[in-house]
PDB file of C-alpha atoms in Angstrom:
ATOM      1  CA  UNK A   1      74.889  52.595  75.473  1.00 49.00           C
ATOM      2  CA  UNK A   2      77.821  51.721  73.421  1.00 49.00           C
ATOM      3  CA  UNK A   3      80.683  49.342  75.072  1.00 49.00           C
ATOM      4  CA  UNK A   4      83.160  52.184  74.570  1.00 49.00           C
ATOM      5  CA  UNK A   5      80.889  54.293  76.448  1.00 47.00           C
ATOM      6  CA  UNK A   6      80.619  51.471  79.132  1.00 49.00           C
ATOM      7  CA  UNK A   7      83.771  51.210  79.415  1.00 46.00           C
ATOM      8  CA  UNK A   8      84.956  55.014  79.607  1.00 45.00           C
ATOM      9  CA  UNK A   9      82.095  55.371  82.214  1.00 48.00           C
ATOM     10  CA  UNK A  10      83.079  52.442  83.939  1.00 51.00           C
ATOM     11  CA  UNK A  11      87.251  53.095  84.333  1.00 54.00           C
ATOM     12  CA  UNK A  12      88.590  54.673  87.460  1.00 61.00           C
ATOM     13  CA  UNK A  13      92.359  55.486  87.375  1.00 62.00           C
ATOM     14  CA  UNK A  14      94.375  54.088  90.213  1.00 67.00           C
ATOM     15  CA  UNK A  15      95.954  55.843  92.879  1.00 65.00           C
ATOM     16  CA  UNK A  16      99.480  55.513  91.155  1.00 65.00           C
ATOM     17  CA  UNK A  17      98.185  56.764  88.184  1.00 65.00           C
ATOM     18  CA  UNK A  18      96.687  59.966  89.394  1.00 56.00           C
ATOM     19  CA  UNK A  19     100.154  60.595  91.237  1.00 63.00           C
ATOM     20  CA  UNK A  20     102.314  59.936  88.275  1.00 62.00           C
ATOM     21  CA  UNK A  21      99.562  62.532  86.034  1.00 56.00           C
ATOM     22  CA  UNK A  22     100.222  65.334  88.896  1.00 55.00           C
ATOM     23  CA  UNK A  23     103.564  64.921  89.263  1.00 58.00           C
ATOM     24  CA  UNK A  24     104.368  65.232  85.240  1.00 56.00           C
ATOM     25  CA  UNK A  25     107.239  67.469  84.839  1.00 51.00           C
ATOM     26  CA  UNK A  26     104.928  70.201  82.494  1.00 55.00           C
ATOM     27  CA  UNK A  27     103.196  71.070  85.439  1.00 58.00           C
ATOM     28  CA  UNK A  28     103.275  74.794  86.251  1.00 61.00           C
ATOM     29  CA  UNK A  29     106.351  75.196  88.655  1.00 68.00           C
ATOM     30  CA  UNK A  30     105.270  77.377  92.388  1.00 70.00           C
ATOM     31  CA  UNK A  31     106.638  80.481  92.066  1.00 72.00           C
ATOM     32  CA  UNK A  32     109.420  81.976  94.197  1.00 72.00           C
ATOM     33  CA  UNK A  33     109.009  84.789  97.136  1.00 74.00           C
ATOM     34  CA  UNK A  34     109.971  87.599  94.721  1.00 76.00           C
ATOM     35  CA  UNK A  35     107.902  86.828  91.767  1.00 80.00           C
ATOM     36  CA  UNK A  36     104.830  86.349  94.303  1.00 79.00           C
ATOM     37  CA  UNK A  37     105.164  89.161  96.120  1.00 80.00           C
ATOM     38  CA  UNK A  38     105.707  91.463  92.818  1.00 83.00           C
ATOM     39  CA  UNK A  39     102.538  89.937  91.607  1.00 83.00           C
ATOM     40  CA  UNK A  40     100.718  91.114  94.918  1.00 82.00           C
ATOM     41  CA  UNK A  41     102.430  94.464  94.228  1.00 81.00           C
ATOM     42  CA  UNK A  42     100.752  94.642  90.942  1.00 83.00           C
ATOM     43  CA  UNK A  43      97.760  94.046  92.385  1.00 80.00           C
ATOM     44  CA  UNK A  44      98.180  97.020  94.556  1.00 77.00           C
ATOM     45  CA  UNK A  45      98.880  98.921  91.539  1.00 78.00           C
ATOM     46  CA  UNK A  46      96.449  98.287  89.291  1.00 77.00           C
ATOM     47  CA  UNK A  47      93.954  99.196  92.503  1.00 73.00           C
ATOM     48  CA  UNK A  48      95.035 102.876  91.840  1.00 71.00           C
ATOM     49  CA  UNK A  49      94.435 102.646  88.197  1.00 72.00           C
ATOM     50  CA  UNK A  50      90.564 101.716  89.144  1.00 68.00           C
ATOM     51  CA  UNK A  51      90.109 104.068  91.894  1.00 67.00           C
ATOM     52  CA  UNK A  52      92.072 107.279  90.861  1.00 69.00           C
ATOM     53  CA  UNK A  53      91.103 109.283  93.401  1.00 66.00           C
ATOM     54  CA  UNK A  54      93.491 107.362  95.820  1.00 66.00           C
ATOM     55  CA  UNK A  55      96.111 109.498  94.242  1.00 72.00           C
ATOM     56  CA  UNK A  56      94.273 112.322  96.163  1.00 75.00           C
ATOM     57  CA  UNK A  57      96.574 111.620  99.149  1.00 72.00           C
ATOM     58  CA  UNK A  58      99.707 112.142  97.446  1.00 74.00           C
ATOM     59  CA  UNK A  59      99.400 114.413  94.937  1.00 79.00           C
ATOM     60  CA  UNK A  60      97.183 117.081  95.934  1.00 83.00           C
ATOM     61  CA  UNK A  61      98.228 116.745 100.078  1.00 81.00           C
ATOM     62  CA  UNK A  62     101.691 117.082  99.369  1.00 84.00           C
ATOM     63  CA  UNK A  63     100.701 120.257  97.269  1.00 87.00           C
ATOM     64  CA  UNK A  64      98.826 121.991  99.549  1.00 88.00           C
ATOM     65  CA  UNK A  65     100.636 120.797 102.856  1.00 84.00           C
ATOM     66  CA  UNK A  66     104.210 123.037 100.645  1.00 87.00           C
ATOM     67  CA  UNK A  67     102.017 126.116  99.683  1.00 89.00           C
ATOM     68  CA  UNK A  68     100.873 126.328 103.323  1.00 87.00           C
ATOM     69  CA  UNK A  69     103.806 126.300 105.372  1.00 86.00           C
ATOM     70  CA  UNK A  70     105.908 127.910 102.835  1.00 87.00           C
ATOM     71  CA  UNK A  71     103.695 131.329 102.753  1.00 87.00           C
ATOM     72  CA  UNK A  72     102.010 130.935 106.362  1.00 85.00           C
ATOM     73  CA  UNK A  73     105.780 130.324 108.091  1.00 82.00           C
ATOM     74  CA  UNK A  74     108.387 131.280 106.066  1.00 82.00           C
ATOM     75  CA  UNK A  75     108.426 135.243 105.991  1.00 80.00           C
ATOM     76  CA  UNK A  76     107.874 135.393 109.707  1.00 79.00           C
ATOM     77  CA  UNK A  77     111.035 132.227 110.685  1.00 77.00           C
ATOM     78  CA  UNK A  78     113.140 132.870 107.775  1.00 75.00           C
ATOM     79  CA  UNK A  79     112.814 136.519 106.655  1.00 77.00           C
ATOM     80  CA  UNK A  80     111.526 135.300 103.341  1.00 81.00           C
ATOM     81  CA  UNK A  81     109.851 132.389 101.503  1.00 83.00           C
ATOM     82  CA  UNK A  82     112.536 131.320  99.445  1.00 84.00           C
ATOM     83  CA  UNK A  83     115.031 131.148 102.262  1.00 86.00           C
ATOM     84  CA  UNK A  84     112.937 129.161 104.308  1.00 88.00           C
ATOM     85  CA  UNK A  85     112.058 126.675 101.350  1.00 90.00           C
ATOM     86  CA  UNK A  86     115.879 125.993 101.391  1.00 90.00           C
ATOM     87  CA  UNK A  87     115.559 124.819 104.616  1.00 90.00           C
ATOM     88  CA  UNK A  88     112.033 123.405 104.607  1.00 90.00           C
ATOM     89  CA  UNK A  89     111.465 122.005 101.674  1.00 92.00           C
ATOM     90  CA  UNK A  90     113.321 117.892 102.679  1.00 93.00           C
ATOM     91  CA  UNK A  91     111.744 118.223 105.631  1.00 92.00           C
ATOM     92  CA  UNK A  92     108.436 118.476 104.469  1.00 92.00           C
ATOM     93  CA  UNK A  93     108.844 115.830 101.626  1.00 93.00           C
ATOM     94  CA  UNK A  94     109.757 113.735 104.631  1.00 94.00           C
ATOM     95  CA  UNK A  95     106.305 114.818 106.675  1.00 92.00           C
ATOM     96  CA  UNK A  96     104.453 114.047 103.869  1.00 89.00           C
ATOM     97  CA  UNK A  97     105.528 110.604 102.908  1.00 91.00           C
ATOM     98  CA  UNK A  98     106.193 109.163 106.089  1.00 92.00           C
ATOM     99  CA  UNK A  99     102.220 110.849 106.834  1.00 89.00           C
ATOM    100  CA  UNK A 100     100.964 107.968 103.935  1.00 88.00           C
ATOM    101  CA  UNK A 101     102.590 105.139 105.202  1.00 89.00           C
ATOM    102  CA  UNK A 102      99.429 104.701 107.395  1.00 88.00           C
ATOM    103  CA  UNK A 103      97.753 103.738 104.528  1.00 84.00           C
ATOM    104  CA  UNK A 104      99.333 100.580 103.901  1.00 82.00           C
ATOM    105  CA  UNK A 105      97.572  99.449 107.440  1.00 84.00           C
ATOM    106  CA  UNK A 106      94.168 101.031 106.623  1.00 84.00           C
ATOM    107  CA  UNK A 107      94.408  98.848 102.423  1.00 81.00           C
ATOM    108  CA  UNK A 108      95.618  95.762 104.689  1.00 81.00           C
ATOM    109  CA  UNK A 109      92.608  95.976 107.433  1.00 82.00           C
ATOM    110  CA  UNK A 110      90.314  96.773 104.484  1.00 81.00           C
ATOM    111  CA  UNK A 111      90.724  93.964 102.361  1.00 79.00           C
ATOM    112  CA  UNK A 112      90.565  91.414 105.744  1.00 79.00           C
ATOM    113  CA  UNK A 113      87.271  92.414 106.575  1.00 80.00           C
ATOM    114  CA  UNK A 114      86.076  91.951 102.867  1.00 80.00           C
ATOM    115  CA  UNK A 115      87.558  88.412 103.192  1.00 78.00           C
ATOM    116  CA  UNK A 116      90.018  89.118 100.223  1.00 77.00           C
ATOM    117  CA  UNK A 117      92.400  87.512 102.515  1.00 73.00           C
ATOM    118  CA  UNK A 118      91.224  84.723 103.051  1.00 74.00           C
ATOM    119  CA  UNK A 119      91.517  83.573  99.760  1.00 78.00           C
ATOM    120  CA  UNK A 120      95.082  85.026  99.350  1.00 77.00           C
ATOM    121  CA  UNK A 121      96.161  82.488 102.573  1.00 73.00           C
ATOM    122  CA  UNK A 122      94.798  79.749 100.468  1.00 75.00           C
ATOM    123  CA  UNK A 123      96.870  80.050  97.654  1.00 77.00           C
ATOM    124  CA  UNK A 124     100.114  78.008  96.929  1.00 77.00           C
ATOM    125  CA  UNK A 125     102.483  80.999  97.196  1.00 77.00           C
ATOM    126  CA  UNK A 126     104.691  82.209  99.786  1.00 78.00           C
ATOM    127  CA  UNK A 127     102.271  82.688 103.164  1.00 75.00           C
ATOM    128  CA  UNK A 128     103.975  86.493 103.440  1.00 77.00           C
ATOM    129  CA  UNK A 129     103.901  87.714  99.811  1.00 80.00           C
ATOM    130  CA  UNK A 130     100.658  89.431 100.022  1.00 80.00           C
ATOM    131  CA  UNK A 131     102.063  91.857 102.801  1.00 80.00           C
ATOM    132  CA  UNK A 132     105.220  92.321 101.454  1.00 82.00           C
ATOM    133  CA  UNK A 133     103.566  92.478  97.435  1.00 84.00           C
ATOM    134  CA  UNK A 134     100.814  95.593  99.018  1.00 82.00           C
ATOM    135  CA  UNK A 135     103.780  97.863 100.572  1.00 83.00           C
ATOM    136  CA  UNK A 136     105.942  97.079  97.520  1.00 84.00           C
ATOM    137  CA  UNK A 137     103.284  98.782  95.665  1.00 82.00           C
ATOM    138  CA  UNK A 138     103.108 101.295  98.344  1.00 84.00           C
ATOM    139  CA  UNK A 139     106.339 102.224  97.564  1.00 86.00           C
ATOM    140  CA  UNK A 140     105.314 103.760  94.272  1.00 85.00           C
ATOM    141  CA  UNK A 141     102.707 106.250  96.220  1.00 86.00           C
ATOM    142  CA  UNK A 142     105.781 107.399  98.137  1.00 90.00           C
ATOM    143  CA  UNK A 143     107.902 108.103  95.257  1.00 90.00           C
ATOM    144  CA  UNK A 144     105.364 109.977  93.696  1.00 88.00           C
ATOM    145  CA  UNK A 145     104.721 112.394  96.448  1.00 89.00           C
ATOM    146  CA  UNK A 146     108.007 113.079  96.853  1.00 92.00           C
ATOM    147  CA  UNK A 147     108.039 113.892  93.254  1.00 91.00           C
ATOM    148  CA  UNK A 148     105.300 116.389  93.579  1.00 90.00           C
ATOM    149  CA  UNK A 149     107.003 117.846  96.330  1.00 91.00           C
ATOM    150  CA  UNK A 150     110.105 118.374  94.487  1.00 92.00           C
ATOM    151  CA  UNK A 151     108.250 119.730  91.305  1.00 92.00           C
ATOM    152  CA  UNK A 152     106.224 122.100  93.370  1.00 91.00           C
ATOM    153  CA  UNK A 153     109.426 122.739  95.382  1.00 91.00           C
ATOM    154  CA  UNK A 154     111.602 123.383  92.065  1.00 91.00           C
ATOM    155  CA  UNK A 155     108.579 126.022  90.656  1.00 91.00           C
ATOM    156  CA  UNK A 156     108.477 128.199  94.034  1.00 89.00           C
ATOM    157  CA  UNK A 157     112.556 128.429  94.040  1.00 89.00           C
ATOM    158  CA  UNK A 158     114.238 125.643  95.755  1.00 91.00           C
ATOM    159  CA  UNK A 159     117.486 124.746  94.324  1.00 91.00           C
ATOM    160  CA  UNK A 160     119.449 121.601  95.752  1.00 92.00           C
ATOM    161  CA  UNK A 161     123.330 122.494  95.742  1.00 90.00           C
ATOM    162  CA  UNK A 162     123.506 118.643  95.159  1.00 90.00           C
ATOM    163  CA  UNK A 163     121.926 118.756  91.602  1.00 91.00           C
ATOM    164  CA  UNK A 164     120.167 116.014  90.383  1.00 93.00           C
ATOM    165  CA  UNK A 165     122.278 113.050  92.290  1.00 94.00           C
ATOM    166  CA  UNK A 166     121.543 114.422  95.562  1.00 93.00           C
ATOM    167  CA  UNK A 167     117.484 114.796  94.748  1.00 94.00           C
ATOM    168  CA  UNK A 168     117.855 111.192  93.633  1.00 95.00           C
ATOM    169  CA  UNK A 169     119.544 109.358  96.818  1.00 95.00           C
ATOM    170  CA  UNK A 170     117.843 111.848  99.417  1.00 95.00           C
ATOM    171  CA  UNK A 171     114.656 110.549  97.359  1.00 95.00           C
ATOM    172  CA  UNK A 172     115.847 106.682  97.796  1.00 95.00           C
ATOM    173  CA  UNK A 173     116.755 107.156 101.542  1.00 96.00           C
ATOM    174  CA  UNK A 174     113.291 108.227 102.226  1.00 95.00           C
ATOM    175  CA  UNK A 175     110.979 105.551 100.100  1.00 94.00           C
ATOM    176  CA  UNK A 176     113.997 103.046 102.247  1.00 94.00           C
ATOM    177  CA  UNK A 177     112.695 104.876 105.284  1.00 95.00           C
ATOM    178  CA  UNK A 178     109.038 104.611 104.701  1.00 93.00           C
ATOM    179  CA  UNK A 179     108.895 101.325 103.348  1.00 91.00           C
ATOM    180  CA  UNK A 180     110.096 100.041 106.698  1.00 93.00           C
ATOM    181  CA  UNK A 181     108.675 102.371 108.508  1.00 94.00           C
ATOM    182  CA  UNK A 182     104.735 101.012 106.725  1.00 91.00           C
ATOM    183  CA  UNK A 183     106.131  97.765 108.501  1.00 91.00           C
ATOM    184  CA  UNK A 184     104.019  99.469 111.709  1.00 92.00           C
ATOM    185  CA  UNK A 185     100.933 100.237 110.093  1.00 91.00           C
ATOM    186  CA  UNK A 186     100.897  96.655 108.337  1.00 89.00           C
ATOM    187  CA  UNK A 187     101.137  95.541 111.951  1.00 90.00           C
ATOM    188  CA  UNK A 188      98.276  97.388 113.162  1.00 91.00           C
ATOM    189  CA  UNK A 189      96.278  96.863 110.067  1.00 88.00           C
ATOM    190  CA  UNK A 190      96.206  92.650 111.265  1.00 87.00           C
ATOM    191  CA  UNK A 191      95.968  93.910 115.232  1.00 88.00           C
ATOM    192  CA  UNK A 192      93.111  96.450 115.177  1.00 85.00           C
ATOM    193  CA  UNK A 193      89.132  95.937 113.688  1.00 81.00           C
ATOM    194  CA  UNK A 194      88.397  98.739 111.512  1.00 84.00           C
ATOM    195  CA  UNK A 195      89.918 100.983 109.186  1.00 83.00           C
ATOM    196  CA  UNK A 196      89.122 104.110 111.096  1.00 86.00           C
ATOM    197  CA  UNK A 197      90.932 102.319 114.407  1.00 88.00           C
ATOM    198  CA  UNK A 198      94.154 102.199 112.355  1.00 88.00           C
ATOM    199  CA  UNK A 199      94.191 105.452 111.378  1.00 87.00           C
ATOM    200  CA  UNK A 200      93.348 106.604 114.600  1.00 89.00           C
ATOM    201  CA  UNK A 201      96.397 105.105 116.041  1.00 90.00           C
ATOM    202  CA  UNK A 202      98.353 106.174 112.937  1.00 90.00           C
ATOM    203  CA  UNK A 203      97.678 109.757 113.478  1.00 90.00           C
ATOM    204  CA  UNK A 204      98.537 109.290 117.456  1.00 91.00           C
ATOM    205  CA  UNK A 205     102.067 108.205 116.461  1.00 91.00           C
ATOM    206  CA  UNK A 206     102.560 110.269 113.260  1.00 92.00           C
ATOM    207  CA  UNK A 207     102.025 113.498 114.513  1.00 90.00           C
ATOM    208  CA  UNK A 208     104.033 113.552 117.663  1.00 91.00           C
ATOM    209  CA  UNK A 209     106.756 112.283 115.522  1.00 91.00           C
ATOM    210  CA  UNK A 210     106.293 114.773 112.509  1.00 91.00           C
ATOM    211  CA  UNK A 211     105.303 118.144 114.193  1.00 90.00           C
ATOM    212  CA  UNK A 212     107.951 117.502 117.257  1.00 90.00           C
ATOM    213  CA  UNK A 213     111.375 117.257 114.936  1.00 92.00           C
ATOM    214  CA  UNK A 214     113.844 119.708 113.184  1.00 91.00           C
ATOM    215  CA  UNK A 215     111.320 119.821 109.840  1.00 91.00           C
ATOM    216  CA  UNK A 216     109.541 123.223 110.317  1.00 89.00           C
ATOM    217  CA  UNK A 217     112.215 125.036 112.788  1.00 87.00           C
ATOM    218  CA  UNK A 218     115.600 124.961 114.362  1.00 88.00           C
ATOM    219  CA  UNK A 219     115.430 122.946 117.809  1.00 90.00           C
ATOM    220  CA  UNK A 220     118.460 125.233 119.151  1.00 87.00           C
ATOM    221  CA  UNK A 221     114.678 127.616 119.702  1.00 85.00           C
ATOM    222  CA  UNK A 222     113.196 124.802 121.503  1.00 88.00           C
ATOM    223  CA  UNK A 223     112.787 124.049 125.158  1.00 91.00           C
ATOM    224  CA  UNK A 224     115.392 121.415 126.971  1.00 90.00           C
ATOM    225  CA  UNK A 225     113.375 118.978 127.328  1.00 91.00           C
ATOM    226  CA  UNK A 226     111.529 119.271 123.867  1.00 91.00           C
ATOM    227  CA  UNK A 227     115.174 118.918 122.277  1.00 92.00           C
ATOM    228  CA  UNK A 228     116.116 115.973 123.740  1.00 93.00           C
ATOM    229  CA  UNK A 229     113.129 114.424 122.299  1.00 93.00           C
ATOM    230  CA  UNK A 230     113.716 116.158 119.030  1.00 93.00           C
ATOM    231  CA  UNK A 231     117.538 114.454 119.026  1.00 92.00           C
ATOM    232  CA  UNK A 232     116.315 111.008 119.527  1.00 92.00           C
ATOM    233  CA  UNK A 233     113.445 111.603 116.743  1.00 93.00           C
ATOM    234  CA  UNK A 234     114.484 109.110 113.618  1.00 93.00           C
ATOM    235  CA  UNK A 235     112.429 111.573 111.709  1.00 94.00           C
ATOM    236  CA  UNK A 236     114.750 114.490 112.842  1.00 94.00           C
ATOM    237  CA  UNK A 237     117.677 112.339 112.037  1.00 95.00           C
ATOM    238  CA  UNK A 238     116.499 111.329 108.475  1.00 96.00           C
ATOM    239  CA  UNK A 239     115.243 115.108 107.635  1.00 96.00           C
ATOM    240  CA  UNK A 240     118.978 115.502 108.760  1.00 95.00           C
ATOM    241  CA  UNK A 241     120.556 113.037 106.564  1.00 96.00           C
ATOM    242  CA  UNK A 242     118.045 114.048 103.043  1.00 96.00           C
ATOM    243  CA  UNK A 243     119.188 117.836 103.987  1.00 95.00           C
ATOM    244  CA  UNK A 244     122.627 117.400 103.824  1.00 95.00           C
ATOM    245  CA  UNK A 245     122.269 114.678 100.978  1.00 95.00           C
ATOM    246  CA  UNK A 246     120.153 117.101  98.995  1.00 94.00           C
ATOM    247  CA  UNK A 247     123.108 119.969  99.300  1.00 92.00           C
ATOM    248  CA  UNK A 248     125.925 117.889  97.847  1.00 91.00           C
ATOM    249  CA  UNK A 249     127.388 116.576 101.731  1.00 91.00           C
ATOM    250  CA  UNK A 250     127.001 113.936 103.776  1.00 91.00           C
ATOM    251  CA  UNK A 251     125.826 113.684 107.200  1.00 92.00           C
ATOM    252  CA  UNK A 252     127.106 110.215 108.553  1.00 94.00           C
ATOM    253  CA  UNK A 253     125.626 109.766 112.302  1.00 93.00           C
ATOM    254  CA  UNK A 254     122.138 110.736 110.646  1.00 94.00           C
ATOM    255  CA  UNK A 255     122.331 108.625 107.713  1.00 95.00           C
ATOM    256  CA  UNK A 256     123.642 105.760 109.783  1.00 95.00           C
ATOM    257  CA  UNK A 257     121.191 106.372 112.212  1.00 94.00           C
ATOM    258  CA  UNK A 258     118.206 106.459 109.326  1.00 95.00           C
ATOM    259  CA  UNK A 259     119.627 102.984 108.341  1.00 95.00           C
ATOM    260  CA  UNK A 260     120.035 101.239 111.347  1.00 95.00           C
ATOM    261  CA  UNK A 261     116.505 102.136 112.539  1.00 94.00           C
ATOM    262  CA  UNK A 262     114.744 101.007 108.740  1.00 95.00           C
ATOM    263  CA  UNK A 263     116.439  97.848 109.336  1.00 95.00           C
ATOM    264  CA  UNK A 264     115.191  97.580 113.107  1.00 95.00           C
ATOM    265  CA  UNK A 265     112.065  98.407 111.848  1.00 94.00           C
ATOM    266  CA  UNK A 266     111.806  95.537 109.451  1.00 93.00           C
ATOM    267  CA  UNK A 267     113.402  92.786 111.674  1.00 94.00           C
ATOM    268  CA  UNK A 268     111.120  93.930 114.492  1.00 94.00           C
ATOM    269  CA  UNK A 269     107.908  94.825 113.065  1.00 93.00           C
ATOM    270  CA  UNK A 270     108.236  92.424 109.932  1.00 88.00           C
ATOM    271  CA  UNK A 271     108.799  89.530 112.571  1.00 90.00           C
ATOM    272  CA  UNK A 272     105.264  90.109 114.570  1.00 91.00           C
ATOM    273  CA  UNK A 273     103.436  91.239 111.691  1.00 88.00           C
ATOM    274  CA  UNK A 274     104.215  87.700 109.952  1.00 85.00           C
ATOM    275  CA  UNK A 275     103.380  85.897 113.004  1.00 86.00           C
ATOM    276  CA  UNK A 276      99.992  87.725 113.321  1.00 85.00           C
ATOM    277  CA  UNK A 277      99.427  87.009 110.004  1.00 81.00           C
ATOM    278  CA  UNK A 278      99.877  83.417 109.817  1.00 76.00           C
ATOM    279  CA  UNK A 279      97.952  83.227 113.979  1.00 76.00           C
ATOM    280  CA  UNK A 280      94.655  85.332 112.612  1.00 67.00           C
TER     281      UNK A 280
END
């Protein structure tokens, strides 16, 4: 062996010298919450572009949950299916959304018990941007089902007095709405062992909340005791709010109300799914 090749064999860098190499200014710097978690988002998107077929939920769903209701209720509560649509129509975009928030749980348990988690805690990001990067791209499922709803809504005859604006921010309060409102499921996803537990419990809530509100009839029609539920219902409040958003007014104790409770949602349910998180 050569003495050069001795020698490179034989050096060992000191302990200063390693530090001072790792702590050289060309180093890749960490990168922030935002850009983190909109990486994770990505992520979440690009899952879709593999497996198509989890557009199923909100494209074709959405479709067939309008078409139903429209011809099987609106002739015999509204006289006529267009009438009804005027009235239905936000209130079903609002079913339908708020119906796929559950799947931000079911993803989240998913990739835990495949250990894809496990590897995401060991990375030198921010400990939460995984959660909050998988419900940002969430958010892109919810605006697309609303957009199919409106599309489909638009061909069968439903015409928003608030034009195009009022589509628009009715559409905003609701992704707003859901995106806190997945907050719950992301909790549940970390809490519960299999997918089919969190969607189990995601159905228990959802429908109670969805069926029992002001989106497929009047409550004046209802019982006492079914309306008082129906008037503390944040989904009554925000089909409320989108309905009178949608038809050029505003409806401020509903919208406020719709607020106030997304931002509950996230201070609560943010809170205990982060400390879950970083406990599991």
């Amino acid at each position: 062996m050569s003495t050069t090749a001795q020698e490179a064999v034989a050096y060992t860098p000191s302990p200063e010298t390693l530090n001072a190499v790792l702590a050289r200014s060309d180093r890749p710097s960490r990168p922030n919450a935002l850009s983190a978690s909109m990486t994770f988002g990505w992520r979440a998107i690009l899952k879709i572009k593999h497996v198509p077929e989890q557009l199923f939920d909100v494209t074709a769903f959405p479709i067939i949950m309008t078409l139903m209701f429209t011809y099987l209720f609106g002739g015999a509560l509204a006289g006529s299916t267009k009438e009804y649509l005027q009235f239905f129509l936000p209130g079903i975009m609002v079913t339908s959304v708020v119906m796929i928030t559950m799947y931000t749980g079911v993803g989240l348990n998913t990739d835990i018990e495949k250990g894809v988690f496990d590897r995401f805690r060991t990375l030198p990001v921010w400990r939460p941007a995984a959660l909050v990067g998988m419900i940002f791209g969430d958010v892109l499922r919810y605006i697309l089902a609303a957009t199919t709803i409106m599309l489909v809504g638009l061909a069968l005859g439903f015409r928003p007095a608030g034009g195009v604006v009022g589509v628009v921010l009715g559409v905003a309060l609701l992704v707003v709405f859901s995106f806190a409102f997945s907050w719950i499921w992301t909790m549940f996803g970390l809490l519960l062992r299999s997918e089919k537990s969190v969607m189990g419990v995601s159905m228990l809530v959802l429908f109670p909340l969805t069926f029992l509100s002001n989106v497929f009839v009047d409550p004046s029609t209802m019982p006492g005791w079914l309306q008082a539920f129906v008037a503390v219902n944040p989904i009554s409040h925000l089909v409320t709010a989108i309905r009178h958003i949608m038809s050029g007014t505003l409806h401020m104790p509903s919208l406020m109300w719709t607020l106030v409770a997304s931002a509950l949602l996230v201070i609560v349910f943010g809170t205990l799914t982060m400390r879950l998180y970083n406990r599991k």
